[in-house]
JSON list of C-alpha atoms and ligand atoms in Angstrom, two decimals:
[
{"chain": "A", "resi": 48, "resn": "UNK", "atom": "CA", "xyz": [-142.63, 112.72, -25.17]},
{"chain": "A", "resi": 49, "resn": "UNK", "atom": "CA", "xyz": [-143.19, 116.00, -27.29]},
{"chain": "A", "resi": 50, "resn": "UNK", "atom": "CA", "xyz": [-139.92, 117.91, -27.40]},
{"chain": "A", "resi": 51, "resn": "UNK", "atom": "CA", "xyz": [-141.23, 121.24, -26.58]},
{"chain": "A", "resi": 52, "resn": "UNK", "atom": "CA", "xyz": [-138.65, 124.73, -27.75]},
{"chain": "A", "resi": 53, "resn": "UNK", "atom": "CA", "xyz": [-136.98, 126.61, -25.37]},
{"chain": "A", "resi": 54, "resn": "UNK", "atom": "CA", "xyz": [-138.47, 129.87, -26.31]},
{"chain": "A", "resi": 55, "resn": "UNK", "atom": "CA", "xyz": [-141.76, 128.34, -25.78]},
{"chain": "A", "resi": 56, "resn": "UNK", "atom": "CA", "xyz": [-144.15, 130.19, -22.56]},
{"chain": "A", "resi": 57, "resn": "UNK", "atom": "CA", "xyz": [-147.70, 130.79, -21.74]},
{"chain": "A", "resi": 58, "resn": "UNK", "atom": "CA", "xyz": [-148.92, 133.81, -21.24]},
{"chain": "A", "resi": 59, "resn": "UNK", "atom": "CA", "xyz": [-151.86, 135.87, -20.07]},
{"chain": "A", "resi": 60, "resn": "UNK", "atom": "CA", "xyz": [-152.94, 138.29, -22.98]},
{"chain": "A", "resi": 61, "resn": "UNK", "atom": "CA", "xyz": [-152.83, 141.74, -21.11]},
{"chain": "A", "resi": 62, "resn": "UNK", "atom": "CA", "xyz": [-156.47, 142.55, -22.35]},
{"chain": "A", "resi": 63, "resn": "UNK", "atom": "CA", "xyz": [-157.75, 139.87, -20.69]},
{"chain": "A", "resi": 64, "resn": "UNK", "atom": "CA", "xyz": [-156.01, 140.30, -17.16]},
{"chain": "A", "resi": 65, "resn": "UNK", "atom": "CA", "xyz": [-157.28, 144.52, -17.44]},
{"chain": "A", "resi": 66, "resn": "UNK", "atom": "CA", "xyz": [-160.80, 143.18, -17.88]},
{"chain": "A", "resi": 67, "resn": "UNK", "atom": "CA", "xyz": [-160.78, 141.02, -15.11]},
{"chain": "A", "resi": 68, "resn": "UNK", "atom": "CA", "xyz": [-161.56, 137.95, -17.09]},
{"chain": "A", "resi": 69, "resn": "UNK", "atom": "CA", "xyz": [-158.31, 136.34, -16.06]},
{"chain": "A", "resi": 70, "resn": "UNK", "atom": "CA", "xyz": [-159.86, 133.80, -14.20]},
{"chain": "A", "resi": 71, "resn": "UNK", "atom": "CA", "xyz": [-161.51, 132.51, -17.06]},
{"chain": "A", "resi": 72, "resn": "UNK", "atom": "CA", "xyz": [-158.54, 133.44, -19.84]},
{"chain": "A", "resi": 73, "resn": "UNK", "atom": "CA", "xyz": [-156.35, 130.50, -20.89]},
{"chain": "A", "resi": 74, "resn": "UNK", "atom": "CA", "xyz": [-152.67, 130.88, -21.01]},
{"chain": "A", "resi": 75, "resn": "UNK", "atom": "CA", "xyz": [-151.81, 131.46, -25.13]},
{"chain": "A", "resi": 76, "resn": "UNK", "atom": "CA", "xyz": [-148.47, 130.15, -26.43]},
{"chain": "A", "resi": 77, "resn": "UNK", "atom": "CA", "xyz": [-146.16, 132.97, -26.66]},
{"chain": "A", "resi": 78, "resn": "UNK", "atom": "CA", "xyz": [-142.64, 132.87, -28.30]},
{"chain": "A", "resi": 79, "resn": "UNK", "atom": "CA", "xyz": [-139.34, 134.57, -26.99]},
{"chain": "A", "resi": 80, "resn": "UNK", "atom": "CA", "xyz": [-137.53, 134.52, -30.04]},
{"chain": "A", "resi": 81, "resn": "UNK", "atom": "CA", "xyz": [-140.17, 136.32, -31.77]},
{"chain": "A", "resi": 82, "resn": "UNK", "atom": "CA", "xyz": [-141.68, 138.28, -28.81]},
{"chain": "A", "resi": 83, "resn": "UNK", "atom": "CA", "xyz": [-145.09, 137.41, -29.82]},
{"chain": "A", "resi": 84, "resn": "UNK", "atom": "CA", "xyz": [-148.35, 135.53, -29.54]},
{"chain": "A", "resi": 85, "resn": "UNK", "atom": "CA", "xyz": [-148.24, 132.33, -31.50]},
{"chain": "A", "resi": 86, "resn": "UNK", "atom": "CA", "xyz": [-150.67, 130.82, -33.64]},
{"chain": "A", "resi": 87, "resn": "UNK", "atom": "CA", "xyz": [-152.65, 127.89, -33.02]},
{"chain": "A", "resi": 88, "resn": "UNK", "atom": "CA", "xyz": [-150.77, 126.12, -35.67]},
{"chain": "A", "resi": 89, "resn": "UNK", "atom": "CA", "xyz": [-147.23, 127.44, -34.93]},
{"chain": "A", "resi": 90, "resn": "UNK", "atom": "CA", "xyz": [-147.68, 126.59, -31.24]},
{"chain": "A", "resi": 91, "resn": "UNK", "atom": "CA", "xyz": [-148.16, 122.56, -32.58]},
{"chain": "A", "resi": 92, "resn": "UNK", "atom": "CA", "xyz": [-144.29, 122.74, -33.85]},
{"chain": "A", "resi": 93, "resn": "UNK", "atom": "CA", "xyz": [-143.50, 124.76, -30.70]},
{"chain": "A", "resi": 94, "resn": "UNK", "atom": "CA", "xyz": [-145.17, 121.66, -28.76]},
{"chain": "A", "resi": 95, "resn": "UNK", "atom": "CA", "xyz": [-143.51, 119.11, -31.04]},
{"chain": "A", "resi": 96, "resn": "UNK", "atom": "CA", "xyz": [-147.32, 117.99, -31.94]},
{"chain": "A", "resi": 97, "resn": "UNK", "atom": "CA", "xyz": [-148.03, 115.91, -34.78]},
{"chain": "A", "resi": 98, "resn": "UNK", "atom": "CA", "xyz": [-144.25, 114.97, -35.23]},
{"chain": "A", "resi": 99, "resn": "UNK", "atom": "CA", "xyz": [-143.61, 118.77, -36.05]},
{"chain": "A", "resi": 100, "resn": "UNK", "atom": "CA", "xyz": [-140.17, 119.82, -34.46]},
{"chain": "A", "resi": 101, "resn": "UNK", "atom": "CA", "xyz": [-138.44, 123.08, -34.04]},
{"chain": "A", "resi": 102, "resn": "UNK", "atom": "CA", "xyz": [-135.33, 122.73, -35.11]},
{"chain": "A", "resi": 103, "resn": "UNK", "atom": "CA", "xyz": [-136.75, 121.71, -38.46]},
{"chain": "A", "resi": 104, "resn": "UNK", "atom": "CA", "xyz": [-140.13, 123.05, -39.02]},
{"chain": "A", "resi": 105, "resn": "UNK", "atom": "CA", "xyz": [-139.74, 126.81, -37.23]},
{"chain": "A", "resi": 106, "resn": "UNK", "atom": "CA", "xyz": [-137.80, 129.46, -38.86]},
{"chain": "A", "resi": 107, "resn": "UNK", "atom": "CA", "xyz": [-138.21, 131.18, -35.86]},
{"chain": "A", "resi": 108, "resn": "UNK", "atom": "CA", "xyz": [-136.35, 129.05, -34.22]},
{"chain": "A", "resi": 109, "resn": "UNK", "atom": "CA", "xyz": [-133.56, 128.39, -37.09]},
{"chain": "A", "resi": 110, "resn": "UNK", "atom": "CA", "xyz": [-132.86, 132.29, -37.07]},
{"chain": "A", "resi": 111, "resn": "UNK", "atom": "CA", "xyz": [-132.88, 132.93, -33.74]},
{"chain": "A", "resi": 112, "resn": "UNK", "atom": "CA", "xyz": [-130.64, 130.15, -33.07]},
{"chain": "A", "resi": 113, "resn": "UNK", "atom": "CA", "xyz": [-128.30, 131.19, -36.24]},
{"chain": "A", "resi": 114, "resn": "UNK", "atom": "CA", "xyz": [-128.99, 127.86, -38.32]},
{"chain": "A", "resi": 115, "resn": "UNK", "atom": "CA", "xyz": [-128.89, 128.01, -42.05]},
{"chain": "A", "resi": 116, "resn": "UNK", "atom": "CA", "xyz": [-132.99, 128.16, -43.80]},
{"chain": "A", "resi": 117, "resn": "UNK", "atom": "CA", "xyz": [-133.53, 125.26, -46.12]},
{"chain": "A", "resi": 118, "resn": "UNK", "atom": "CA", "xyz": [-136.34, 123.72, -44.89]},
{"chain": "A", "resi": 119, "resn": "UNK", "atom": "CA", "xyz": [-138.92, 123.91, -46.96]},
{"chain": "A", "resi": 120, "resn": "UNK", "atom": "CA", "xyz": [-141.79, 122.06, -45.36]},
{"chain": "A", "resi": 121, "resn": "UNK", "atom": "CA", "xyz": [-144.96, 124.46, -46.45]},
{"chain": "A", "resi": 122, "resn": "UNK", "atom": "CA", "xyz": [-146.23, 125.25, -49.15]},
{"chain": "A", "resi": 123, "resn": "UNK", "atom": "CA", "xyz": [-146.00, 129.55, -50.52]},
{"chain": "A", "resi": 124, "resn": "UNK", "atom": "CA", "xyz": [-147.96, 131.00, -48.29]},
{"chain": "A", "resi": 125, "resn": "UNK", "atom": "CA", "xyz": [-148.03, 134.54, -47.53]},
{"chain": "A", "resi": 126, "resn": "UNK", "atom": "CA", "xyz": [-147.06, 135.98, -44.30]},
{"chain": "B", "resi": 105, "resn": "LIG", "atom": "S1", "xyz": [-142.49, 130.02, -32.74]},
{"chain": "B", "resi": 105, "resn": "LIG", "atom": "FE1", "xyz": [-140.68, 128.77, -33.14]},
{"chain": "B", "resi": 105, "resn": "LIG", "atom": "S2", "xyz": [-139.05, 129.68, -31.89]},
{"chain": "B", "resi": 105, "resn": "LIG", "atom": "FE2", "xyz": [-141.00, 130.45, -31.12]},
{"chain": "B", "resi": 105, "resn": "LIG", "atom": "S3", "xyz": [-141.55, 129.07, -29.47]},
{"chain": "B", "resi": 105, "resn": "LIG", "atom": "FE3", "xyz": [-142.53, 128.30, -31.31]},
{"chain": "B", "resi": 105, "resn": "LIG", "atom": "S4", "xyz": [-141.11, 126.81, -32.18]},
{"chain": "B", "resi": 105, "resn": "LIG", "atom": "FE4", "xyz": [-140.00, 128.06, -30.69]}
]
């Protein structure tokens, strides 16, 4: 079983419950550490997919839960 992070929720975006497409609008993974919308790739290590895990693959998660960075799992990309 996928070992899912605490901060993890799904959300409505607010654009689509003010159109009135909320009916059809899926819930999008949305982080309370960062107070944001997550990626489709970030929400895979919020959802432990693919082996990914939070503890060790988010720094997110690391800051926001005071643990030292040092996992370096990707690659340079930007921001
Ligand atoms: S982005 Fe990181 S801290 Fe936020 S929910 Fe996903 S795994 Fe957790």
């Amino acid at each position: 079983m996928p070992d899912v992070c605490p901060y993890l929720e799904y959300r409505q975006l607010e654009a689509e419950t003010e159109s009135g497409d909320a009916a059809d609008a899926q819930p999008r993974a949305y982080c309370n550490a960062a107070e944001e919308f997550v990626q489709a790739m970030r929400a895979d290590i919020c959802n432990g997919r693919y082996g990914l895990d939070h503890e060790t693959d988010c720094e997110i998660y690391r800051e926001a839960e005071g643990l030292p960075e040092g996992v370096e799992s990707e690659g340079g990309g930007g921001d």
